Amino acid sequence: MTRAEMKSLVVILIVRLTLNLFTACSTEGYKPVIIVHGLFDGPKQFEILKRFITKSHPGTIVSVIDLYDHLFSLEPLWKQVEGFKNAVYPIMQSATDGIHLICFSQGGLVCRGLIATLDNHNVHSLILLSSPLAGQYGDTAYLKLFPKLLKSEIYRFCYTRWGQRVSICNYWNGWRENVLRIKTLILIGGPDDGVITPWQSSLFGFYDKNENIVGMKDMDWYIKDVFGLKTLHSRGDLKEYMYSGVLHTKWHANYTVYNESIDEWLT
Ligand SMILES: *[C@@H]1O[C@H](CO)[C@@H](O)[C@H](O)[C@H]1NC(C)=O
Ligand SMILES: *[C@@H]1O[C@H](CO)[C@@H](O)[C@H](O)[C@H]1NC(C)=O
Protein backbone atom coordinates (compact mmCIF):
# COMPACT_ATOMS: atom_id res chain seq x y z
CA MET A 1 0.00 0.00 0.00
CA THR A 2 1.32 3.42 -0.89
CA ARG A 3 1.48 6.28 1.54
CA ALA A 4 -1.36 8.05 -0.25
CA GLU A 5 -3.55 4.95 -0.15
CA MET A 6 -2.81 4.54 3.52
CA LYS A 7 -3.79 8.14 4.13
CA SER A 8 -7.11 7.82 2.35
CA LEU A 9 -7.86 4.57 4.20
CA VAL A 10 -7.31 6.32 7.51
CA VAL A 11 -9.55 9.19 6.43
CA ILE A 12 -12.32 6.76 5.42
CA LEU A 13 -12.03 4.94 8.76
CA ILE A 14 -12.25 8.19 10.69
CA VAL A 15 -15.31 9.31 8.72
CA ARG A 16 -16.99 5.92 9.32
CA LEU A 17 -16.26 6.03 13.05
CA THR A 18 -17.60 9.56 13.33
CA LEU A 19 -20.76 8.60 11.46
CA ASN A 20 -21.24 5.57 13.70
CA LEU A 21 -20.84 7.71 16.80
CA PHE A 22 -23.24 10.28 15.41
CA THR A 23 -25.89 7.62 14.69
CA ALA A 24 -25.42 6.10 18.13
CA CYS A 25 -25.99 9.46 19.77
CA SER A 26 -28.95 10.51 17.68
CA THR A 27 -30.84 7.25 18.10
CA GLU A 28 -30.62 7.48 21.89
CA GLY A 29 -32.30 10.85 21.81
CA TYR A 30 -32.18 11.70 25.51
CA LYS A 31 -30.39 14.85 26.50
CA PRO A 32 -27.62 14.60 29.10
CA VAL A 33 -28.71 15.26 32.69
CA ILE A 34 -26.52 17.15 35.14
CA ILE A 35 -27.24 16.90 38.87
CA VAL A 36 -26.07 19.55 41.34
CA HIS A 37 -26.14 18.30 44.95
CA GLY A 38 -27.08 20.15 48.13
CA LEU A 39 -25.67 21.00 51.54
CA PHE A 40 -23.64 18.25 53.24
CA ASP A 41 -24.10 15.73 50.47
CA GLY A 42 -22.37 14.59 47.30
CA PRO A 43 -22.68 12.21 44.33
CA LYS A 44 -23.25 9.14 46.54
CA GLN A 45 -26.62 10.47 47.68
CA PHE A 46 -27.86 10.59 44.09
CA GLU A 47 -27.28 6.99 43.01
CA ILE A 48 -30.98 6.16 43.33
CA LEU A 49 -32.08 9.15 41.25
CA LYS A 50 -29.48 8.23 38.66
CA ARG A 51 -30.94 4.72 38.51
CA PHE A 52 -34.49 6.07 38.14
CA ILE A 53 -33.34 8.14 35.17
CA THR A 54 -31.33 5.49 33.33
CA LYS A 55 -34.09 2.93 33.89
CA SER A 56 -36.84 5.05 32.35
CA HIS A 57 -34.59 6.71 29.76
CA PRO A 58 -31.92 4.14 28.84
CA GLY A 59 -28.71 5.59 27.50
CA THR A 60 -29.05 8.95 29.24
CA ILE A 61 -25.71 10.31 30.34
CA VAL A 62 -26.20 11.44 33.94
CA SER A 63 -23.42 13.46 35.58
CA VAL A 64 -23.57 14.15 39.29
CA ILE A 65 -20.98 16.88 39.65
CA ASP A 66 -18.42 15.79 42.22
CA LEU A 67 -17.49 19.19 43.63
CA TYR A 68 -17.89 20.91 46.99
CA ASP A 69 -19.10 17.68 48.56
CA HIS A 70 -20.13 17.32 52.20
CA LEU A 71 -18.40 19.90 54.46
CA PHE A 72 -17.05 21.70 51.39
CA SER A 73 -20.65 22.55 50.51
CA LEU A 74 -20.30 25.31 53.11
CA GLU A 75 -17.87 27.20 50.88
CA PRO A 76 -19.26 30.54 49.67
CA LEU A 77 -21.86 29.99 46.99
CA TRP A 78 -20.30 32.40 44.47
CA LYS A 79 -17.13 30.33 44.68
CA GLN A 80 -19.12 27.14 44.20
CA VAL A 81 -20.88 28.65 41.18
CA GLU A 82 -17.47 29.27 39.59
CA GLY A 83 -16.39 25.69 40.27
CA PHE A 84 -19.60 24.11 39.04
CA LYS A 85 -19.50 26.33 35.97
CA ASN A 86 -16.15 24.88 34.95
CA ALA A 87 -17.58 21.37 35.27
CA VAL A 88 -20.95 22.05 33.62
CA TYR A 89 -19.82 24.19 30.70
CA PRO A 90 -17.93 21.47 28.76
CA ILE A 91 -20.92 19.10 29.10
CA MET A 92 -23.21 21.82 27.77
CA GLN A 93 -20.89 22.56 24.89
CA SER A 94 -20.69 18.97 23.71
CA ALA A 95 -24.48 18.49 24.02
CA THR A 96 -25.72 20.02 20.78
CA ASP A 97 -29.38 19.30 21.63
CA GLY A 98 -29.03 20.84 25.08
CA ILE A 99 -29.05 19.46 28.61
CA HIS A 100 -31.32 19.11 31.64
CA LEU A 101 -30.29 20.35 35.05
CA ILE A 102 -31.58 18.87 38.33
CA CYS A 103 -30.60 20.86 41.40
CA PHE A 104 -31.30 19.78 44.95
CA SER A 105 -31.69 22.06 47.98
CA GLN A 106 -28.74 24.48 48.18
CA GLY A 107 -27.83 23.18 44.70
CA GLY A 108 -30.84 25.16 43.44
CA LEU A 109 -29.07 28.36 44.44
CA VAL A 110 -25.88 27.21 42.73
CA CYS A 111 -27.93 26.49 39.59
CA ARG A 112 -29.48 29.93 39.71
CA GLY A 113 -25.95 31.27 39.69
CA LEU A 114 -25.10 29.03 36.74
CA ILE A 115 -28.12 30.20 34.73
CA ALA A 116 -27.33 33.80 35.60
CA THR A 117 -23.73 33.63 34.47
CA LEU A 118 -23.74 31.20 31.54
CA ASP A 119 -24.89 33.26 28.58
CA ASN A 120 -26.15 31.15 25.68
CA HIS A 121 -26.72 28.21 28.03
CA ASN A 122 -28.67 25.31 26.55
CA VAL A 123 -30.66 24.17 29.61
CA HIS A 124 -33.99 22.71 28.54
CA SER A 125 -35.52 21.59 31.84
CA LEU A 126 -34.33 23.26 35.02
CA ILE A 127 -35.63 21.15 37.89
CA LEU A 128 -35.30 22.76 41.32
CA LEU A 129 -35.95 20.11 43.93
CA SER A 130 -36.75 21.41 47.42
CA SER A 131 -34.60 24.49 47.13
CA PRO A 132 -34.85 27.63 49.34
CA LEU A 133 -35.64 29.80 46.32
CA ALA A 134 -37.15 32.78 48.08
CA GLY A 135 -34.96 32.55 51.16
CA GLN A 136 -34.53 30.48 54.30
CA TYR A 137 -35.90 31.49 57.68
CA GLY A 138 -33.51 30.94 60.54
CA ASP A 139 -31.25 27.92 60.68
CA THR A 140 -31.82 24.66 58.95
CA ALA A 141 -31.84 21.48 60.96
CA TYR A 142 -28.63 20.64 59.13
CA LEU A 143 -26.81 23.68 60.45
CA LYS A 144 -27.81 22.77 63.99
CA LEU A 145 -25.41 19.86 63.66
CA PHE A 146 -22.66 22.45 63.52
CA PRO A 147 -23.16 24.72 66.54
CA LYS A 148 -20.19 26.88 65.56
CA LEU A 149 -22.21 28.02 62.59
CA LEU A 150 -25.38 28.74 64.53
CA LYS A 151 -26.81 32.10 63.76
CA SER A 152 -29.82 33.63 65.37
CA GLU A 153 -30.59 36.14 62.66
CA ILE A 154 -33.54 35.76 60.40
CA TYR A 155 -32.51 35.27 56.84
CA ARG A 156 -34.75 37.09 54.48
CA PHE A 157 -34.91 37.00 50.76
CA CYS A 158 -31.63 38.24 49.36
CA TYR A 159 -30.01 38.96 52.67
CA THR A 160 -26.51 37.70 53.22
CA ARG A 161 -26.98 34.06 53.77
CA TRP A 162 -25.40 31.94 56.49
CA GLY A 163 -22.79 34.51 57.26
CA GLN A 164 -21.50 34.76 53.73
CA ARG A 165 -20.43 38.21 52.65
CA VAL A 166 -21.20 37.70 49.02
CA SER A 167 -24.74 36.55 48.64
CA ILE A 168 -26.03 34.42 45.81
CA CYS A 169 -28.71 37.06 45.54
CA ASN A 170 -26.25 39.26 43.72
CA TYR A 171 -27.23 37.14 40.79
CA TRP A 172 -30.81 38.33 40.78
CA ASN A 173 -30.17 41.36 38.63
CA GLY A 174 -29.70 41.07 34.94
CA TRP A 175 -30.27 37.41 34.36
CA ARG A 176 -33.73 37.73 32.85
CA GLU A 177 -32.65 36.82 29.31
CA ASN A 178 -30.88 33.74 30.62
CA VAL A 179 -33.97 32.66 32.57
CA LEU A 180 -36.10 33.02 29.46
CA ARG A 181 -33.75 30.69 27.56
CA ILE A 182 -34.86 27.83 29.83
CA LYS A 183 -37.53 25.74 28.11
CA THR A 184 -39.28 24.59 31.28
CA LEU A 185 -38.76 25.49 34.94
CA ILE A 186 -39.94 22.77 37.32
CA LEU A 187 -40.36 23.54 41.03
CA ILE A 188 -40.88 20.75 43.56
CA GLY A 189 -41.48 21.01 47.30
CA GLY A 190 -43.83 20.13 50.12
CA PRO A 191 -45.03 20.82 53.68
CA ASP A 192 -43.29 17.88 55.37
CA ASP A 193 -39.82 18.83 54.13
CA GLY A 194 -38.62 19.78 57.62
CA VAL A 195 -35.60 21.81 56.47
CA ILE A 196 -36.75 24.42 53.96
CA THR A 197 -38.50 27.09 56.05
CA PRO A 198 -41.07 28.14 55.07
CA TRP A 199 -41.46 25.14 52.80
CA GLN A 200 -43.24 27.44 50.30
CA SER A 201 -39.81 28.92 49.56
CA SER A 202 -39.27 25.86 47.33
CA LEU A 203 -42.09 27.25 45.18
CA PHE A 204 -40.86 30.87 45.36
CA GLY A 205 -43.13 31.83 48.27
CA PHE A 206 -42.04 33.44 51.55
CA TYR A 207 -43.19 35.22 54.74
CA ASP A 208 -44.28 38.82 54.76
CA LYS A 209 -43.26 41.01 57.71
CA ASN A 210 -46.09 39.57 59.80
CA GLU A 211 -44.92 36.05 59.01
CA ASN A 212 -47.87 35.29 56.79
CA ILE A 213 -47.08 33.30 53.68
CA VAL A 214 -46.99 35.25 50.45
CA GLY A 215 -47.26 33.09 47.35
CA MET A 216 -45.02 33.52 44.33
CA LYS A 217 -47.63 35.36 42.31
CA ASP A 218 -48.01 38.06 44.98
CA MET A 219 -44.29 38.71 45.23
CA ASP A 220 -43.17 42.13 44.09
CA TRP A 221 -40.41 40.69 41.87
CA TYR A 222 -42.91 38.34 40.26
CA ILE A 223 -45.46 41.08 39.56
CA LYS A 224 -42.70 43.26 38.07
CA ASP A 225 -41.34 40.24 36.22
CA VAL A 226 -37.85 41.19 37.43
CA PHE A 227 -36.15 37.98 36.36
CA GLY A 228 -38.67 36.59 33.90
CA LEU A 229 -40.64 34.24 36.15
CA LYS A 230 -43.96 35.80 35.18
CA THR A 231 -43.12 35.52 31.49
CA LEU A 232 -42.13 31.87 31.90
CA HIS A 233 -45.42 31.29 33.70
CA SER A 234 -47.54 32.99 31.05
CA ARG A 235 -45.64 31.03 28.41
CA GLY A 236 -46.87 27.88 30.19
CA ASP A 237 -43.34 26.87 31.05
CA LEU A 238 -43.42 27.01 34.83
CA LYS A 239 -44.52 23.77 36.52
CA GLU A 240 -45.14 23.52 40.24
CA TYR A 241 -45.45 20.25 42.15
CA MET A 242 -46.33 19.87 45.81
CA TYR A 243 -46.07 16.62 47.77
CA SER A 244 -46.91 15.74 51.35
CA GLY A 245 -45.03 13.10 53.29
CA VAL A 246 -41.56 13.72 51.89
CA LEU A 247 -38.69 14.61 54.24
CA HIS A 248 -35.97 16.90 52.91
CA THR A 249 -33.35 14.19 52.45
CA LYS A 250 -35.83 11.86 50.71
CA TRP A 251 -36.83 13.97 47.72
CA HIS A 252 -34.38 12.53 45.24
CA ALA A 253 -34.99 8.93 46.29
CA ASN A 254 -38.79 9.01 46.08
CA TYR A 255 -40.05 7.18 43.03
CA THR A 256 -43.52 8.74 43.13
CA VAL A 257 -41.93 12.19 43.00
CA TYR A 258 -39.61 11.12 40.19
CA ASN A 259 -42.32 9.42 38.16
CA GLU A 260 -44.86 12.22 38.42
CA SER A 261 -42.80 15.38 38.34
CA ILE A 262 -39.33 14.71 36.92
CA ASP A 263 -39.47 11.86 34.41
CA GLU A 264 -41.48 13.59 31.68
CA TRP A 265 -39.15 16.61 31.67
CA LEU A 266 -36.02 14.60 30.90
CA THR A 267 -36.61 13.72 27.26
C1 LIG B 1 -42.87 9.50 48.53
O1 LIG B 1 -43.78 10.46 48.04
C2 LIG B 1 -45.12 10.17 48.30
C3 LIG B 1 -45.96 11.19 47.56
O2 LIG B 1 -45.95 12.42 48.17
C4 LIG B 1 -45.36 10.13 49.79
O3 LIG B 1 -46.70 9.83 50.06
C5 LIG B 1 -44.46 9.11 50.43
O4 LIG B 1 -44.56 9.18 51.83
C6 LIG B 1 -43.02 9.37 50.03
N1 LIG B 1 -42.19 8.29 50.54
C7 LIG B 1 -41.03 8.52 51.16
C8 LIG B 1 -40.29 7.31 51.64
O5 LIG B 1 -40.59 9.63 51.31
C1 LIG C 1 -45.81 6.44 36.77
O1 LIG C 1 -46.69 7.43 36.33
C2 LIG C 1 -47.58 7.01 35.31
C3 LIG C 1 -48.40 8.21 34.90
O2 LIG C 1 -47.57 9.27 34.55
C4 LIG C 1 -48.44 5.90 35.83
O3 LIG C 1 -49.26 5.43 34.81
C5 LIG C 1 -47.58 4.76 36.35
O4 LIG C 1 -48.39 3.78 36.94
C6 LIG C 1 -46.57 5.27 37.34
N1 LIG C 1 -45.68 4.20 37.72
C7 LIG C 1 -45.48 3.82 38.96
C8 LIG C 1 -44.61 2.63 39.15
O5 LIG C 1 -45.95 4.42 39.91
Tab-separated table of C-alpha atoms and ligand atoms in Angstrom:
chain	number	residue	atom	x	y	z
A	1	MET	CA	0.000	0.000	0.000
A	2	THR	CA	1.318	3.423	-0.895
A	3	ARG	CA	1.484	6.278	1.543
A	4	ALA	CA	-1.360	8.045	-0.252
A	5	GLU	CA	-3.551	4.949	-0.151
A	6	MET	CA	-2.813	4.540	3.519
A	7	LYS	CA	-3.787	8.139	4.135
A	8	SER	CA	-7.114	7.819	2.346
A	9	LEU	CA	-7.862	4.575	4.199
A	10	VAL	CA	-7.309	6.325	7.511
A	11	VAL	CA	-9.550	9.193	6.433
A	12	ILE	CA	-12.321	6.761	5.425
A	13	LEU	CA	-12.031	4.944	8.755
A	14	ILE	CA	-12.255	8.193	10.691
A	15	VAL	CA	-15.308	9.306	8.723
A	16	ARG	CA	-16.986	5.917	9.318
A	17	LEU	CA	-16.259	6.026	13.050
A	18	THR	CA	-17.595	9.562	13.327
A	19	LEU	CA	-20.760	8.596	11.459
A	20	ASN	CA	-21.239	5.574	13.704
A	21	LEU	CA	-20.838	7.711	16.799
A	22	PHE	CA	-23.240	10.277	15.413
A	23	THR	CA	-25.886	7.624	14.686
A	24	ALA	CA	-25.415	6.100	18.127
A	25	CYS	CA	-25.993	9.457	19.772
A	26	SER	CA	-28.945	10.514	17.682
A	27	THR	CA	-30.842	7.251	18.102
A	28	GLU	CA	-30.624	7.484	21.892
A	29	GLY	CA	-32.296	10.852	21.809
A	30	TYR	CA	-32.176	11.704	25.510
A	31	LYS	CA	-30.392	14.855	26.501
A	32	PRO	CA	-27.622	14.597	29.098
A	33	VAL	CA	-28.707	15.257	32.686
A	34	ILE	CA	-26.525	17.147	35.135
A	35	ILE	CA	-27.239	16.904	38.870
A	36	VAL	CA	-26.070	19.546	41.340
A	37	HIS	CA	-26.135	18.298	44.945
A	38	GLY	CA	-27.080	20.154	48.127
A	39	LEU	CA	-25.674	21.004	51.537
A	40	PHE	CA	-23.636	18.246	53.242
A	41	ASP	CA	-24.095	15.733	50.472
A	42	GLY	CA	-22.371	14.593	47.300
A	43	PRO	CA	-22.678	12.210	44.334
A	44	LYS	CA	-23.251	9.139	46.536
A	45	GLN	CA	-26.619	10.472	47.683
A	46	PHE	CA	-27.858	10.593	44.092
A	47	GLU	CA	-27.281	6.993	43.007
A	48	ILE	CA	-30.983	6.159	43.332
A	49	LEU	CA	-32.079	9.149	41.253
A	50	LYS	CA	-29.478	8.228	38.659
A	51	ARG	CA	-30.937	4.724	38.512
A	52	PHE	CA	-34.494	6.074	38.135
A	53	ILE	CA	-33.337	8.144	35.171
A	54	THR	CA	-31.331	5.493	33.331
A	55	LYS	CA	-34.095	2.927	33.893
A	56	SER	CA	-36.844	5.051	32.350
A	57	HIS	CA	-34.587	6.713	29.761
A	58	PRO	CA	-31.916	4.139	28.844
A	59	GLY	CA	-28.713	5.594	27.501
A	60	THR	CA	-29.054	8.952	29.245
A	61	ILE	CA	-25.712	10.305	30.340
A	62	VAL	CA	-26.196	11.441	33.942
A	63	SER	CA	-23.425	13.458	35.582
A	64	VAL	CA	-23.574	14.148	39.287
A	65	ILE	CA	-20.983	16.880	39.652
A	66	ASP	CA	-18.424	15.792	42.219
A	67	LEU	CA	-17.493	19.192	43.628
A	68	TYR	CA	-17.894	20.908	46.992
A	69	ASP	CA	-19.102	17.684	48.557
A	70	HIS	CA	-20.133	17.316	52.200
A	71	LEU	CA	-18.401	19.896	54.456
A	72	PHE	CA	-17.047	21.698	51.386
A	73	SER	CA	-20.648	22.547	50.513
A	74	LEU	CA	-20.296	25.307	53.115
A	75	GLU	CA	-17.873	27.202	50.884
A	76	PRO	CA	-19.258	30.540	49.668
A	77	LEU	CA	-21.855	29.990	46.990
A	78	TRP	CA	-20.304	32.396	44.474
A	79	LYS	CA	-17.132	30.333	44.681
A	80	GLN	CA	-19.118	27.136	44.196
A	81	VAL	CA	-20.879	28.646	41.181
A	82	GLU	CA	-17.473	29.267	39.594
A	83	GLY	CA	-16.387	25.693	40.269
A	84	PHE	CA	-19.603	24.112	39.036
A	85	LYS	CA	-19.501	26.328	35.973
A	86	ASN	CA	-16.153	24.885	34.948
A	87	ALA	CA	-17.579	21.373	35.267
A	88	VAL	CA	-20.949	22.051	33.622
A	89	TYR	CA	-19.818	24.186	30.698
A	90	PRO	CA	-17.930	21.474	28.756
A	91	ILE	CA	-20.915	19.097	29.100
A	92	MET	CA	-23.205	21.824	27.771
A	93	GLN	CA	-20.892	22.564	24.886
A	94	SER	CA	-20.693	18.972	23.715
A	95	ALA	CA	-24.482	18.488	24.017
A	96	THR	CA	-25.717	20.025	20.781
A	97	ASP	CA	-29.382	19.298	21.628
A	98	GLY	CA	-29.032	20.840	25.080
A	99	ILE	CA	-29.050	19.458	28.610
A	100	HIS	CA	-31.320	19.112	31.638
A	101	LEU	CA	-30.286	20.351	35.053
A	102	ILE	CA	-31.580	18.875	38.332
A	103	CYS	CA	-30.598	20.857	41.402
A	104	PHE	CA	-31.299	19.778	44.953
A	105	SER	CA	-31.694	22.060	47.978
A	106	GLN	CA	-28.742	24.479	48.179
A	107	GLY	CA	-27.832	23.182	44.702
A	108	GLY	CA	-30.838	25.157	43.440
A	109	LEU	CA	-29.069	28.361	44.437
A	110	VAL	CA	-25.883	27.207	42.728
A	111	CYS	CA	-27.927	26.488	39.593
A	112	ARG	CA	-29.475	29.932	39.713
A	113	GLY	CA	-25.950	31.274	39.691
A	114	LEU	CA	-25.095	29.033	36.738
A	115	ILE	CA	-28.117	30.195	34.735
A	116	ALA	CA	-27.333	33.797	35.597
A	117	THR	CA	-23.731	33.631	34.468
A	118	LEU	CA	-23.741	31.195	31.541
A	119	ASP	CA	-24.885	33.258	28.577
A	120	ASN	CA	-26.147	31.152	25.680
A	121	HIS	CA	-26.719	28.208	28.026
A	122	ASN	CA	-28.673	25.311	26.552
A	123	VAL	CA	-30.660	24.172	29.606
A	124	HIS	CA	-33.993	22.713	28.543
A	125	SER	CA	-35.523	21.589	31.836
A	126	LEU	CA	-34.332	23.264	35.022
A	127	ILE	CA	-35.634	21.153	37.895
A	128	LEU	CA	-35.302	22.756	41.321
A	129	LEU	CA	-35.954	20.113	43.933
A	130	SER	CA	-36.753	21.408	47.422
A	131	SER	CA	-34.595	24.485	47.134
A	132	PRO	CA	-34.846	27.629	49.340
A	133	LEU	CA	-35.642	29.796	46.316
A	134	ALA	CA	-37.153	32.781	48.082
A	135	GLY	CA	-34.963	32.555	51.165
A	136	GLN	CA	-34.527	30.483	54.297
A	137	TYR	CA	-35.904	31.491	57.676
A	138	GLY	CA	-33.506	30.937	60.545
A	139	ASP	CA	-31.255	27.917	60.677
A	140	THR	CA	-31.816	24.664	58.953
A	141	ALA	CA	-31.839	21.477	60.965
A	142	TYR	CA	-28.631	20.641	59.128
A	143	LEU	CA	-26.810	23.677	60.446
A	144	LYS	CA	-27.813	22.768	63.993
A	145	LEU	CA	-25.411	19.863	63.661
A	146	PHE	CA	-22.655	22.452	63.522
A	147	PRO	CA	-23.156	24.720	66.541
A	148	LYS	CA	-20.193	26.875	65.558
A	149	LEU	CA	-22.207	28.024	62.588
A	150	LEU	CA	-25.376	28.736	64.532
A	151	LYS	CA	-26.812	32.104	63.760
A	152	SER	CA	-29.824	33.633	65.371
A	153	GLU	CA	-30.587	36.141	62.657
A	154	ILE	CA	-33.539	35.756	60.404
A	155	TYR	CA	-32.514	35.265	56.840
A	156	ARG	CA	-34.751	37.087	54.478
A	157	PHE	CA	-34.913	37.001	50.765
A	158	CYS	CA	-31.631	38.237	49.356
A	159	TYR	CA	-30.009	38.957	52.674
A	160	THR	CA	-26.508	37.702	53.225
A	161	ARG	CA	-26.976	34.060	53.769
A	162	TRP	CA	-25.403	31.936	56.488
A	163	GLY	CA	-22.787	34.510	57.257
A	164	GLN	CA	-21.504	34.764	53.735
A	165	ARG	CA	-20.431	38.209	52.652
A	166	VAL	CA	-21.198	37.704	49.023
A	167	SER	CA	-24.744	36.555	48.641
A	168	ILE	CA	-26.032	34.419	45.809
A	169	CYS	CA	-28.713	37.060	45.544
A	170	ASN	CA	-26.248	39.263	43.723
A	171	TYR	CA	-27.230	37.143	40.788
A	172	TRP	CA	-30.808	38.333	40.779
A	173	ASN	CA	-30.167	41.362	38.635
A	174	GLY	CA	-29.699	41.071	34.941
A	175	TRP	CA	-30.273	37.411	34.360
A	176	ARG	CA	-33.729	37.727	32.847
A	177	GLU	CA	-32.650	36.816	29.314
A	178	ASN	CA	-30.877	33.740	30.619
A	179	VAL	CA	-33.966	32.660	32.568
A	180	LEU	CA	-36.100	33.020	29.463
A	181	ARG	CA	-33.754	30.694	27.560
A	182	ILE	CA	-34.864	27.830	29.831
A	183	LYS	CA	-37.526	25.740	28.106
A	184	THR	CA	-39.282	24.595	31.278
A	185	LEU	CA	-38.763	25.486	34.942
A	186	ILE	CA	-39.936	22.773	37.321
A	187	LEU	CA	-40.361	23.544	41.026
A	188	ILE	CA	-40.881	20.754	43.556
A	189	GLY	CA	-41.479	21.009	47.297
A	190	GLY	CA	-43.830	20.129	50.121
A	191	PRO	CA	-45.032	20.818	53.677
A	192	ASP	CA	-43.287	17.875	55.373
A	193	ASP	CA	-39.818	18.832	54.130
A	194	GLY	CA	-38.620	19.779	57.624
A	195	VAL	CA	-35.601	21.813	56.468
A	196	ILE	CA	-36.750	24.424	53.958
A	197	THR	CA	-38.503	27.092	56.046
A	198	PRO	CA	-41.070	28.142	55.073
A	199	TRP	CA	-41.457	25.145	52.796
A	200	GLN	CA	-43.239	27.440	50.299
A	201	SER	CA	-39.814	28.919	49.559
A	202	SER	CA	-39.268	25.864	47.335
A	203	LEU	CA	-42.092	27.247	45.182
A	204	PHE	CA	-40.863	30.865	45.365
A	205	GLY	CA	-43.130	31.830	48.271
A	206	PHE	CA	-42.039	33.440	51.550
A	207	TYR	CA	-43.190	35.219	54.738
A	208	ASP	CA	-44.282	38.824	54.759
A	209	LYS	CA	-43.260	41.012	57.709
A	210	ASN	CA	-46.094	39.568	59.798
A	211	GLU	CA	-44.922	36.051	59.010
A	212	ASN	CA	-47.873	35.293	56.792
A	213	ILE	CA	-47.077	33.301	53.683
A	214	VAL	CA	-46.990	35.245	50.445
A	215	GLY	CA	-47.262	33.086	47.350
A	216	MET	CA	-45.017	33.515	44.325
A	217	LYS	CA	-47.635	35.364	42.305
A	218	ASP	CA	-48.008	38.063	44.976
A	219	MET	CA	-44.287	38.708	45.234
A	220	ASP	CA	-43.165	42.127	44.091
A	221	TRP	CA	-40.409	40.690	41.867
A	222	TYR	CA	-42.913	38.336	40.258
A	223	ILE	CA	-45.463	41.077	39.561
A	224	LYS	CA	-42.701	43.261	38.066
A	225	ASP	CA	-41.335	40.236	36.224
A	226	VAL	CA	-37.853	41.188	37.434
A	227	PHE	CA	-36.152	37.978	36.362
A	228	GLY	CA	-38.667	36.593	33.896
A	229	LEU	CA	-40.642	34.236	36.154
A	230	LYS	CA	-43.960	35.795	35.177
A	231	THR	CA	-43.119	35.524	31.490
A	232	LEU	CA	-42.129	31.868	31.903
A	233	HIS	CA	-45.415	31.287	33.701
A	234	SER	CA	-47.545	32.988	31.047
A	235	ARG	CA	-45.636	31.028	28.405
A	236	GLY	CA	-46.869	27.879	30.192
A	237	ASP	CA	-43.343	26.865	31.045
A	238	LEU	CA	-43.416	27.011	34.830
A	239	LYS	CA	-44.517	23.769	36.516
A	240	GLU	CA	-45.140	23.515	40.244
A	241	TYR	CA	-45.447	20.248	42.152
A	242	MET	CA	-46.333	19.870	45.812
A	243	TYR	CA	-46.072	16.617	47.765
A	244	SER	CA	-46.909	15.736	51.351
A	245	GLY	CA	-45.035	13.104	53.294
A	246	VAL	CA	-41.556	13.720	51.892
A	247	LEU	CA	-38.690	14.609	54.236
A	248	HIS	CA	-35.966	16.902	52.909
A	249	THR	CA	-33.354	14.192	52.453
A	250	LYS	CA	-35.833	11.863	50.709
A	251	TRP	CA	-36.830	13.967	47.718
A	252	HIS	CA	-34.378	12.527	45.236
A	253	ALA	CA	-34.988	8.932	46.286
A	254	ASN	CA	-38.788	9.007	46.081
A	255	TYR	CA	-40.047	7.178	43.027
A	256	THR	CA	-43.520	8.740	43.133
A	257	VAL	CA	-41.935	12.186	42.996
A	258	TYR	CA	-39.612	11.118	40.190
A	259	ASN	CA	-42.320	9.420	38.158
A	260	GLU	CA	-44.858	12.223	38.421
A	261	SER	CA	-42.802	15.375	38.338
A	262	ILE	CA	-39.327	14.713	36.923
A	263	ASP	CA	-39.470	11.856	34.406
A	264	GLU	CA	-41.481	13.591	31.677
A	265	TRP	CA	-39.150	16.609	31.671
A	266	LEU	CA	-36.017	14.604	30.905
A	267	THR	CA	-36.608	13.717	27.263
B	1	LIG	C1	-42.874	9.501	48.530
B	1	LIG	O1	-43.777	10.463	48.043
B	1	LIG	C2	-45.119	10.168	48.298
B	1	LIG	C3	-45.957	11.191	47.560
B	1	LIG	O2	-45.953	12.421	48.174
B	1	LIG	C4	-45.357	10.131	49.787
B	1	LIG	O3	-46.703	9.834	50.063
B	1	LIG	C5	-44.455	9.107	50.428
B	1	LIG	O4	-44.564	9.183	51.826
B	1	LIG	C6	-43.020	9.367	50.033
B	1	LIG	N1	-42.189	8.288	50.540
B	1	LIG	C7	-41.032	8.521	51.158
B	1	LIG	C8	-40.288	7.311	51.636
B	1	LIG	O5	-40.594	9.633	51.314
B	2	LIG	C1	-45.814	6.437	36.768
B	2	LIG	O1	-46.694	7.434	36.333
B	2	LIG	C2	-47.584	7.014	35.310
B	2	LIG	C3	-48.395	8.214	34.901
B	2	LIG	O2	-47.570	9.267	34.554
B	2	LIG	C4	-48.441	5.896	35.828
B	2	LIG	O3	-49.265	5.430	34.806
B	2	LIG	C5	-47.577	4.760	36.347
B	2	LIG	O4	-48.391	3.783	36.941
B	2	LIG	C6	-46.574	5.267	37.344
B	2	LIG	N1	-45.683	4.198	37.721
B	2	LIG	C7	-45.480	3.824	38.957
B	2	LIG	C8	-44.609	2.632	39.148
B	2	LIG	O5	-45.955	4.416	39.914
